[in-house]
Amino acid sequence: MATDASPSPKFQKPDFRQTPQPNFNPEITTATTTITALSTHDGLQFWQFMIAGSIAGCVEHLAMYPVDTLKTRMQALTSSCPAAKTFGLREALRAVLKVEGPIGLYRGIGAMGLGAGPAHAVYFSVYEFCKEFFSRGNPNNPLAHAVSGVFATVASDAVFTPMDVVKQRLQLRSSPYKGVMDCLKRVLREEGIGALYASYRTTVLMNAPFTAVHFATYEATKRGLMEISPDSVSDERLVVHATAGAAAGALAAALTTPLDVVKTQLQCQGVCGCDRFANSSIGGVVKSIVKKDGYAGLIRGWKPRMLFHAPAAAICWSTYEFSKSIFQEHNDNKSSSRS
């Protein structure tokens, strides 16, 4: 008689297969997915945005540094300061070249190099992160670009402001400081760490609208240029970024010059005969400038400021996008080699 070879039910091995469990924390999964997506925005990792931004910032500021020196001297010297009697751009250039030579245009460039790299690394990485987060799948959202720019400038200004103070004090004619470290040590010893951040509030209040206008204009101009000749976008990519950057930089610089004058006055106060203020109140500085130099004093240095920011933004954006393209090509080659 044929017998059933299968074991009795009570001797069968239990089924240890894991049964699906419900997800009691769906928000954790969603957050993890969002963070992963944000960290690889545009096919780049967060650290790659930082490096690209750092390179762009250094190239931009170092290339345009002489114009920045002229702007600082024009904005810092009020009518009561004996260091200069004229405030025109050509006069300022002649004075520097006659007394100090071309090297005078580069005083303090070491402080710029130390501050621009880290600050722009923070600037662009925060911007890209926030743009992806606030856009919500709409890359043509100007409000998201503006808000992202504000977040980026608040973070980067905290990094850059101390070195900007050192840089501007070294840029002044007859500056009493020997170099970056000497300036930093003396400011900390004589005035305290607060002096390095005396202009931070003004800097943020200046750079927040500056960056909002800058990024919104940049993205809109870039999109418009790409729509004009979509077939040649890939061939003229750097030209598009440079043109959009120049337009954005010039407009943003013109609109925020008064706050830039206030920032320079705060950062250079008490140096080279320039006025010292009882506090870092923006309103108090504005009243002081208007009282001594009239409303024209609030727009002093607007020409070199625009001459700085238009080409600087063009250099910065084209360098940034070029650096990003190198990283993207590297990542694509790495992915293809793995597959």
mmCIF file of C-alpha atoms in Angstrom:
data_model
loop_
_atom_site.group_PDB
_atom_site.id
_atom_site.type_symbol
_atom_site.label_atom_id
_atom_site.label_comp_id
_atom_site.label_asym_id
_atom_site.label_seq_id
_atom_site.Cartn_x
_atom_site.Cartn_y
_atom_site.Cartn_z
ATOM 1 C CA MET A 1 0.000 0.000 0.000
ATOM 2 C CA ALA A 2 1.312 3.357 -0.899
ATOM 3 C CA THR A 3 1.989 5.462 2.094
ATOM 4 C CA ASP A 4 2.062 9.237 2.311
ATOM 5 C CA ALA A 5 5.706 10.276 2.711
ATOM 6 C CA SER A 6 4.917 13.789 3.803
ATOM 7 C CA PRO A 7 5.497 14.418 7.495
ATOM 8 C CA SER A 8 2.698 14.865 9.890
ATOM 9 C CA PRO A 9 1.521 18.450 10.253
ATOM 10 C CA LYS A 10 2.802 18.617 13.819
ATOM 11 C CA PHE A 11 6.347 17.762 12.618
ATOM 12 C CA GLN A 12 6.418 20.262 9.759
ATOM 13 C CA LYS A 13 8.899 23.146 10.035
ATOM 14 C CA PRO A 14 7.211 26.405 10.853
ATOM 15 C CA ASP A 15 7.233 29.100 8.185
ATOM 16 C CA PHE A 16 9.808 31.648 9.304
ATOM 17 C CA ARG A 17 9.221 33.943 6.343
ATOM 18 C CA GLN A 18 8.993 37.533 7.571
ATOM 19 C CA THR A 19 5.597 39.068 7.104
ATOM 20 C CA PRO A 20 5.452 42.677 5.965
ATOM 21 C CA GLN A 21 5.152 45.091 8.859
ATOM 22 C CA PRO A 22 3.298 48.382 8.660
ATOM 23 C CA ASN A 23 5.389 51.550 8.543
ATOM 24 C CA PHE A 24 4.672 53.342 11.807
ATOM 25 C CA ASN A 25 6.970 56.279 10.891
ATOM 26 C CA PRO A 26 6.137 57.302 7.314
ATOM 27 C CA GLU A 27 7.438 60.819 7.951
ATOM 28 C CA ILE A 28 10.964 59.440 8.576
ATOM 29 C CA THR A 29 10.951 57.647 5.230
ATOM 30 C CA THR A 30 9.696 60.777 3.481
ATOM 31 C CA ALA A 31 12.308 62.973 5.151
ATOM 32 C CA THR A 32 15.098 60.539 4.282
ATOM 33 C CA THR A 33 13.973 60.437 0.664
ATOM 34 C CA THR A 34 13.817 64.239 0.535
ATOM 35 C CA ILE A 35 17.291 64.678 2.041
ATOM 36 C CA THR A 36 18.742 62.124 -0.363
ATOM 37 C CA ALA A 37 17.157 63.896 -3.311
ATOM 38 C CA LEU A 38 18.382 67.289 -2.148
ATOM 39 C CA SER A 39 21.933 66.059 -1.563
ATOM 40 C CA THR A 40 22.183 64.928 -5.187
ATOM 41 C CA HIS A 41 20.508 67.934 -6.828
ATOM 42 C CA ASP A 42 21.645 68.448 -10.463
ATOM 43 C CA GLY A 43 23.542 65.156 -10.220
ATOM 44 C CA LEU A 44 26.049 66.660 -7.776
ATOM 45 C CA GLN A 45 26.809 65.958 -4.146
ATOM 46 C CA PHE A 46 26.613 68.695 -1.497
ATOM 47 C CA TRP A 47 30.415 68.901 -1.165
ATOM 48 C CA GLN A 48 30.760 69.356 -4.933
ATOM 49 C CA PHE A 49 28.543 72.443 -4.798
ATOM 50 C CA MET A 50 30.789 73.757 -2.016
ATOM 51 C CA ILE A 51 33.982 73.280 -4.011
ATOM 52 C CA ALA A 52 32.467 74.796 -7.173
ATOM 53 C CA GLY A 53 31.231 77.789 -5.166
ATOM 54 C CA SER A 54 34.589 78.228 -3.437
ATOM 55 C CA ILE A 55 36.448 78.272 -6.763
ATOM 56 C CA ALA A 56 33.954 80.724 -8.263
ATOM 57 C CA GLY A 57 34.173 83.070 -5.281
ATOM 58 C CA CYS A 58 37.959 83.160 -5.233
ATOM 59 C CA VAL A 59 38.239 83.767 -8.987
ATOM 60 C CA GLU A 60 35.569 86.486 -8.889
ATOM 61 C CA HIS A 61 36.973 88.522 -5.993
ATOM 62 C CA LEU A 62 40.637 88.174 -6.837
ATOM 63 C CA ALA A 63 40.047 89.198 -10.454
ATOM 64 C CA MET A 64 38.068 92.319 -9.500
ATOM 65 C CA TYR A 65 39.963 93.258 -6.344
ATOM 66 C CA PRO A 66 41.494 96.571 -7.627
ATOM 67 C CA VAL A 67 38.007 97.941 -8.362
ATOM 68 C CA ASP A 68 36.880 96.909 -4.878
ATOM 69 C CA THR A 69 39.808 98.843 -3.369
ATOM 70 C CA LEU A 70 38.755 102.016 -5.180
ATOM 71 C CA LYS A 71 35.162 101.568 -4.031
ATOM 72 C CA THR A 72 36.231 101.135 -0.412
ATOM 73 C CA ARG A 73 38.367 104.288 -0.438
ATOM 74 C CA MET A 74 35.626 106.364 -2.005
ATOM 75 C CA GLN A 75 32.990 105.174 0.462
ATOM 76 C CA ALA A 76 35.115 105.332 3.618
ATOM 77 C CA LEU A 77 36.476 108.853 3.240
ATOM 78 C CA THR A 78 33.941 111.469 4.321
ATOM 79 C CA SER A 79 34.345 115.194 3.895
ATOM 80 C CA SER A 80 35.885 115.380 7.383
ATOM 81 C CA CYS A 81 38.580 112.827 6.614
ATOM 82 C CA PRO A 82 41.954 114.374 5.714
ATOM 83 C CA ALA A 83 43.072 111.328 3.717
ATOM 84 C CA ALA A 84 41.438 112.496 0.501
ATOM 85 C CA LYS A 85 39.815 115.600 -0.935
ATOM 86 C CA THR A 86 38.261 114.143 -4.070
ATOM 87 C CA PHE A 87 35.985 111.157 -4.431
ATOM 88 C CA GLY A 88 35.851 110.555 -8.170
ATOM 89 C CA LEU A 89 36.759 107.178 -9.593
ATOM 90 C CA ARG A 90 39.555 108.455 -11.840
ATOM 91 C CA GLU A 91 40.945 110.688 -9.106
ATOM 92 C CA ALA A 92 40.975 107.786 -6.668
ATOM 93 C CA LEU A 93 42.797 105.586 -9.187
ATOM 94 C CA ARG A 94 45.371 108.286 -9.928
ATOM 95 C CA ALA A 95 45.979 108.857 -6.216
ATOM 96 C CA VAL A 96 46.630 105.162 -5.553
ATOM 97 C CA LEU A 97 48.955 104.723 -8.524
ATOM 98 C CA LYS A 98 50.857 107.947 -7.817
ATOM 99 C CA VAL A 99 51.481 107.392 -4.106
ATOM 100 C CA GLU A 100 51.511 103.593 -3.714
ATOM 101 C CA GLY A 101 51.873 102.204 -7.218
ATOM 102 C CA PRO A 102 49.893 99.241 -8.596
ATOM 103 C CA ILE A 103 50.589 97.254 -5.408
ATOM 104 C CA GLY A 104 48.335 99.661 -3.517
ATOM 105 C CA LEU A 105 45.337 98.303 -5.411
ATOM 106 C CA TYR A 106 45.972 94.870 -3.906
ATOM 107 C CA ARG A 107 46.437 95.709 -0.216
ATOM 108 C CA GLY A 108 44.409 93.259 1.876
ATOM 109 C CA ILE A 109 44.001 90.703 -0.876
ATOM 110 C CA GLY A 110 45.151 87.989 1.538
ATOM 111 C CA ALA A 111 42.108 88.608 3.731
ATOM 112 C CA MET A 112 39.897 88.360 0.662
ATOM 113 C CA GLY A 113 41.434 85.027 -0.275
ATOM 114 C CA LEU A 114 40.927 83.648 3.250
ATOM 115 C CA GLY A 115 37.314 84.787 3.411
ATOM 116 C CA ALA A 116 35.965 84.413 -0.127
ATOM 117 C CA GLY A 117 36.613 80.685 -0.524
ATOM 118 C CA PRO A 118 34.787 79.402 2.597
ATOM 119 C CA ALA A 119 32.050 82.047 2.335
ATOM 120 C CA HIS A 120 31.196 81.197 -1.274
ATOM 121 C CA ALA A 121 31.316 77.491 -0.521
ATOM 122 C CA VAL A 122 28.584 78.089 2.063
ATOM 123 C CA TYR A 123 26.803 80.563 -0.215
ATOM 124 C CA PHE A 124 26.311 78.338 -3.251
ATOM 125 C CA SER A 125 25.722 75.080 -1.393
ATOM 126 C CA VAL A 126 23.000 76.646 0.778
ATOM 127 C CA TYR A 127 21.483 78.290 -2.314
ATOM 128 C CA GLU A 128 21.319 75.038 -4.277
ATOM 129 C CA PHE A 129 19.916 73.143 -1.287
ATOM 130 C CA CYS A 130 17.232 75.772 -0.600
ATOM 131 C CA LYS A 131 16.378 76.238 -4.289
ATOM 132 C CA GLU A 132 15.651 72.548 -4.681
ATOM 133 C CA PHE A 133 13.636 72.525 -1.441
ATOM 134 C CA PHE A 134 11.526 75.641 -2.085
ATOM 135 C CA SER A 135 11.016 75.095 -5.830
ATOM 136 C CA ARG A 136 8.951 71.948 -5.201
ATOM 137 C CA GLY A 137 9.527 70.668 -8.712
ATOM 138 C CA ASN A 138 9.101 74.078 -10.411
ATOM 139 C CA PRO A 139 12.563 75.237 -11.574
ATOM 140 C CA ASN A 140 11.143 78.558 -12.867
ATOM 141 C CA ASN A 141 9.865 79.810 -9.511
ATOM 142 C CA PRO A 142 11.381 83.312 -8.989
ATOM 143 C CA LEU A 143 10.160 83.506 -5.388
ATOM 144 C CA ALA A 144 12.008 80.282 -4.541
ATOM 145 C CA HIS A 145 15.175 81.684 -6.123
ATOM 146 C CA ALA A 146 14.882 84.933 -4.155
ATOM 147 C CA VAL A 147 14.175 83.231 -0.816
ATOM 148 C CA SER A 148 17.005 80.757 -1.397
ATOM 149 C CA GLY A 149 19.349 83.654 -2.067
ATOM 150 C CA VAL A 150 18.390 85.301 1.231
ATOM 151 C CA PHE A 151 19.089 82.099 3.185
ATOM 152 C CA ALA A 152 22.404 81.745 1.381
ATOM 153 C CA THR A 153 23.556 85.276 2.163
ATOM 154 C CA VAL A 154 22.657 85.103 5.864
ATOM 155 C CA ALA A 155 24.788 81.963 6.208
ATOM 156 C CA SER A 156 27.728 83.142 4.081
ATOM 157 C CA ASP A 157 27.901 86.634 5.633
ATOM 158 C CA ALA A 158 28.466 85.082 9.048
ATOM 159 C CA VAL A 159 31.599 83.466 7.586
ATOM 160 C CA PHE A 160 32.836 86.374 5.470
ATOM 161 C CA THR A 161 32.156 89.497 7.573
ATOM 162 C CA PRO A 162 35.244 89.281 9.874
ATOM 163 C CA MET A 163 37.625 88.931 6.920
ATOM 164 C CA ASP A 164 35.763 91.699 5.084
ATOM 165 C CA VAL A 165 36.437 94.042 8.019
ATOM 166 C CA VAL A 166 40.152 93.174 7.910
ATOM 167 C CA LYS A 167 40.217 93.530 4.132
ATOM 168 C CA GLN A 168 38.626 96.978 4.083
ATOM 169 C CA ARG A 169 40.840 98.336 6.847
ATOM 170 C CA LEU A 170 43.909 97.217 4.921
ATOM 171 C CA GLN A 171 42.566 98.808 1.730
ATOM 172 C CA LEU A 172 42.506 102.305 3.234
ATOM 173 C CA ARG A 173 45.213 104.787 2.357
ATOM 174 C CA SER A 174 47.854 105.048 5.112
ATOM 175 C CA SER A 175 46.400 101.984 6.819
ATOM 176 C CA PRO A 176 48.135 101.490 10.200
ATOM 177 C CA TYR A 177 48.156 97.704 9.875
ATOM 178 C CA LYS A 178 51.094 95.679 8.576
ATOM 179 C CA GLY A 179 49.075 92.763 7.239
ATOM 180 C CA VAL A 180 46.150 90.424 7.771
ATOM 181 C CA MET A 181 47.302 88.843 11.037
ATOM 182 C CA ASP A 182 48.483 92.166 12.485
ATOM 183 C CA CYS A 183 45.108 93.753 11.707
ATOM 184 C CA LEU A 184 43.183 90.823 13.145
ATOM 185 C CA LYS A 185 45.239 90.751 16.372
ATOM 186 C CA ARG A 186 45.020 94.503 16.940
ATOM 187 C CA VAL A 187 41.286 94.662 16.296
ATOM 188 C CA LEU A 188 40.650 91.814 18.748
ATOM 189 C CA ARG A 189 42.982 93.317 21.355
ATOM 190 C CA GLU A 190 41.897 96.964 21.074
ATOM 191 C CA GLU A 191 38.233 96.708 20.088
ATOM 192 C CA GLY A 192 37.121 93.158 20.849
ATOM 193 C CA ILE A 193 35.488 90.529 18.674
ATOM 194 C CA GLY A 194 32.379 92.686 18.351
ATOM 195 C CA ALA A 195 34.282 95.006 16.005
ATOM 196 C CA LEU A 196 34.589 92.171 13.489
ATOM 197 C CA TYR A 197 30.789 91.850 13.428
ATOM 198 C CA ALA A 198 29.825 95.515 13.883
ATOM 199 C CA SER A 199 28.543 95.609 10.309
ATOM 200 C CA TYR A 200 26.986 92.129 10.214
ATOM 201 C CA ARG A 201 23.413 93.361 10.615
ATOM 202 C CA THR A 202 23.941 96.013 7.946
ATOM 203 C CA THR A 203 25.664 93.479 5.695
ATOM 204 C CA VAL A 204 22.732 91.071 5.958
ATOM 205 C CA LEU A 205 20.185 93.848 5.425
ATOM 206 C CA MET A 206 22.161 94.902 2.330
ATOM 207 C CA ASN A 207 22.913 91.467 0.957
ATOM 208 C CA ALA A 208 19.454 90.010 1.541
ATOM 209 C CA PRO A 209 17.753 92.315 -1.015
ATOM 210 C CA PHE A 210 20.927 92.297 -3.119
ATOM 211 C CA THR A 211 20.882 88.510 -3.326
ATOM 212 C CA ALA A 212 17.121 88.317 -3.818
ATOM 213 C CA VAL A 213 17.328 90.726 -6.772
ATOM 214 C CA HIS A 214 20.519 89.078 -8.021
ATOM 215 C CA PHE A 215 19.271 85.492 -8.116
ATOM 216 C CA ALA A 216 15.790 86.339 -9.382
ATOM 217 C CA THR A 217 17.287 88.495 -12.176
ATOM 218 C CA TYR A 218 19.929 85.893 -12.979
ATOM 219 C CA GLU A 219 17.475 83.002 -13.298
ATOM 220 C CA ALA A 220 14.972 85.095 -15.301
ATOM 221 C CA THR A 221 17.647 86.477 -17.669
ATOM 222 C CA LYS A 222 19.194 83.043 -18.151
ATOM 223 C CA ARG A 223 15.812 81.522 -18.955
ATOM 224 C CA GLY A 224 15.023 84.362 -21.387
ATOM 225 C CA LEU A 225 18.343 83.994 -23.199
ATOM 226 C CA MET A 226 17.853 80.252 -23.504
ATOM 227 C CA GLU A 227 14.379 80.748 -24.970
ATOM 228 C CA ILE A 228 15.724 83.153 -27.610
ATOM 229 C CA SER A 229 18.027 80.537 -29.160
ATOM 230 C CA PRO A 230 17.246 77.123 -27.639
ATOM 231 C CA ASP A 231 19.139 75.290 -30.404
ATOM 232 C CA SER A 232 22.476 76.888 -29.473
ATOM 233 C CA VAL A 233 22.125 76.731 -25.691
ATOM 234 C CA SER A 234 24.697 73.971 -25.274
ATOM 235 C CA ASP A 235 27.255 75.793 -27.464
ATOM 236 C CA GLU A 236 26.780 79.164 -25.757
ATOM 237 C CA ARG A 237 26.202 77.963 -22.216
ATOM 238 C CA LEU A 238 29.038 79.969 -20.622
ATOM 239 C CA VAL A 239 28.048 83.102 -22.571
ATOM 240 C CA VAL A 240 24.493 82.787 -21.273
ATOM 241 C CA HIS A 241 25.655 82.429 -17.653
ATOM 242 C CA ALA A 242 28.096 85.331 -17.984
ATOM 243 C CA THR A 243 25.513 87.655 -19.568
ATOM 244 C CA ALA A 244 22.809 86.771 -17.041
ATOM 245 C CA GLY A 245 25.271 87.172 -14.188
ATOM 246 C CA ALA A 246 26.445 90.584 -15.385
ATOM 247 C CA ALA A 247 22.878 91.898 -15.679
ATOM 248 C CA ALA A 248 21.978 90.559 -12.237
ATOM 249 C CA GLY A 249 25.114 91.935 -10.593
ATOM 250 C CA ALA A 250 24.752 95.441 -12.054
ATOM 251 C CA LEU A 251 21.073 95.811 -11.086
ATOM 252 C CA ALA A 252 21.498 94.438 -7.574
ATOM 253 C CA ALA A 253 24.583 96.595 -6.943
ATOM 254 C CA ALA A 254 22.870 99.808 -8.029
ATOM 255 C CA LEU A 255 19.846 99.240 -5.793
ATOM 256 C CA THR A 256 21.829 98.472 -2.629
ATOM 257 C CA THR A 257 24.655 101.056 -2.793
ATOM 258 C CA PRO A 258 23.382 103.181 0.171
ATOM 259 C CA LEU A 259 23.558 100.203 2.531
ATOM 260 C CA ASP A 260 26.995 99.328 1.188
ATOM 261 C CA VAL A 261 28.190 102.839 2.094
ATOM 262 C CA VAL A 262 26.848 102.352 5.631
ATOM 263 C CA LYS A 263 28.576 98.971 5.882
ATOM 264 C CA THR A 264 31.928 100.423 4.786
ATOM 265 C CA GLN A 265 31.628 103.308 7.269
ATOM 266 C CA LEU A 266 30.986 100.854 10.113
ATOM 267 C CA GLN A 267 33.846 98.556 9.148
ATOM 268 C CA CYS A 268 36.402 101.340 8.753
ATOM 269 C CA GLN A 269 35.323 103.544 11.678
ATOM 270 C CA GLY A 270 38.136 105.055 13.674
ATOM 271 C CA VAL A 271 40.784 104.141 11.084
ATOM 272 C CA CYS A 272 42.685 106.693 8.979
ATOM 273 C CA GLY A 273 40.773 109.608 10.494
ATOM 274 C CA CYS A 274 37.353 108.221 9.557
ATOM 275 C CA ASP A 275 34.402 108.808 11.871
ATOM 276 C CA ARG A 276 33.720 106.547 14.838
ATOM 277 C CA PHE A 277 30.128 105.807 15.744
ATOM 278 C CA ALA A 278 28.681 105.298 19.223
ATOM 279 C CA ASN A 279 26.824 102.169 18.062
ATOM 280 C CA SER A 280 26.195 100.152 14.927
ATOM 281 C CA SER A 281 22.726 101.611 14.332
ATOM 282 C CA ILE A 282 22.038 101.896 10.619
ATOM 283 C CA GLY A 283 19.795 104.912 11.143
ATOM 284 C CA GLY A 284 22.483 106.722 13.125
ATOM 285 C CA VAL A 285 25.108 106.164 10.431
ATOM 286 C CA VAL A 286 22.715 107.289 7.690
ATOM 287 C CA LYS A 287 21.913 110.504 9.592
ATOM 288 C CA SER A 288 25.631 111.185 10.102
ATOM 289 C CA ILE A 289 26.407 110.712 6.405
ATOM 290 C CA VAL A 290 23.484 112.875 5.256
ATOM 291 C CA LYS A 291 24.374 115.615 7.764
ATOM 292 C CA LYS A 292 27.998 115.865 6.582
ATOM 293 C CA ASP A 293 27.810 114.976 2.884
ATOM 294 C CA GLY A 294 24.146 115.223 1.948
ATOM 295 C CA TYR A 295 22.155 112.470 0.296
ATOM 296 C CA ALA A 296 24.847 112.202 -2.362
ATOM 297 C CA GLY A 297 27.052 110.655 0.314
ATOM 298 C CA LEU A 298 24.793 107.595 0.381
ATOM 299 C CA ILE A 299 25.515 106.746 -3.241
ATOM 300 C CA ARG A 300 29.243 107.454 -3.141
ATOM 301 C CA GLY A 301 31.135 104.728 -4.931
ATOM 302 C CA TRP A 302 28.181 103.513 -7.003
ATOM 303 C CA LYS A 303 30.235 103.540 -10.208
ATOM 304 C CA PRO A 304 33.046 101.261 -8.994
ATOM 305 C CA ARG A 305 30.447 99.153 -7.191
ATOM 306 C CA MET A 306 28.602 98.497 -10.451
ATOM 307 C CA LEU A 307 31.900 98.127 -12.321
ATOM 308 C CA PHE A 308 32.844 95.514 -9.747
ATOM 309 C CA HIS A 309 29.625 93.527 -9.509
ATOM 310 C CA ALA A 310 28.677 93.314 -13.191
ATOM 311 C CA PRO A 311 31.868 91.585 -14.417
ATOM 312 C CA ALA A 312 32.368 89.898 -11.030
ATOM 313 C CA ALA A 313 28.979 88.211 -11.249
ATOM 314 C CA ALA A 314 29.670 87.220 -14.855
ATOM 315 C CA ILE A 315 33.001 85.684 -13.812
ATOM 316 C CA CYS A 316 31.489 84.050 -10.747
ATOM 317 C CA TRP A 317 28.504 82.410 -12.447
ATOM 318 C CA SER A 318 30.422 81.222 -15.504
ATOM 319 C CA THR A 319 33.176 79.784 -13.268
ATOM 320 C CA TYR A 320 30.603 78.174 -10.986
ATOM 321 C CA GLU A 321 28.662 76.557 -13.835
ATOM 322 C CA PHE A 322 31.891 75.448 -15.513
ATOM 323 C CA SER A 323 33.062 73.821 -12.265
ATOM 324 C CA LYS A 324 29.685 72.130 -11.904
ATOM 325 C CA SER A 325 29.916 70.760 -15.449
ATOM 326 C CA ILE A 326 33.316 69.233 -14.645
ATOM 327 C CA PHE A 327 31.891 67.519 -11.572
ATOM 328 C CA GLN A 328 28.845 66.332 -13.537
ATOM 329 C CA GLU A 329 31.067 64.843 -16.239
ATOM 330 C CA HIS A 330 33.169 63.165 -13.544
ATOM 331 C CA ASN A 331 30.069 61.696 -11.888
ATOM 332 C CA ASP A 332 28.676 60.478 -15.227
ATOM 333 C CA ASN A 333 31.969 58.756 -16.102
ATOM 334 C CA LYS A 334 32.075 57.197 -12.653
ATOM 335 C CA SER A 335 28.521 55.883 -13.002
ATOM 336 C CA SER A 336 29.150 54.484 -16.494
ATOM 337 C CA SER A 337 32.335 52.715 -15.349
ATOM 338 C CA ARG A 338 30.443 51.023 -12.529
ATOM 339 C CA SER A 339 27.740 49.799 -14.871
#
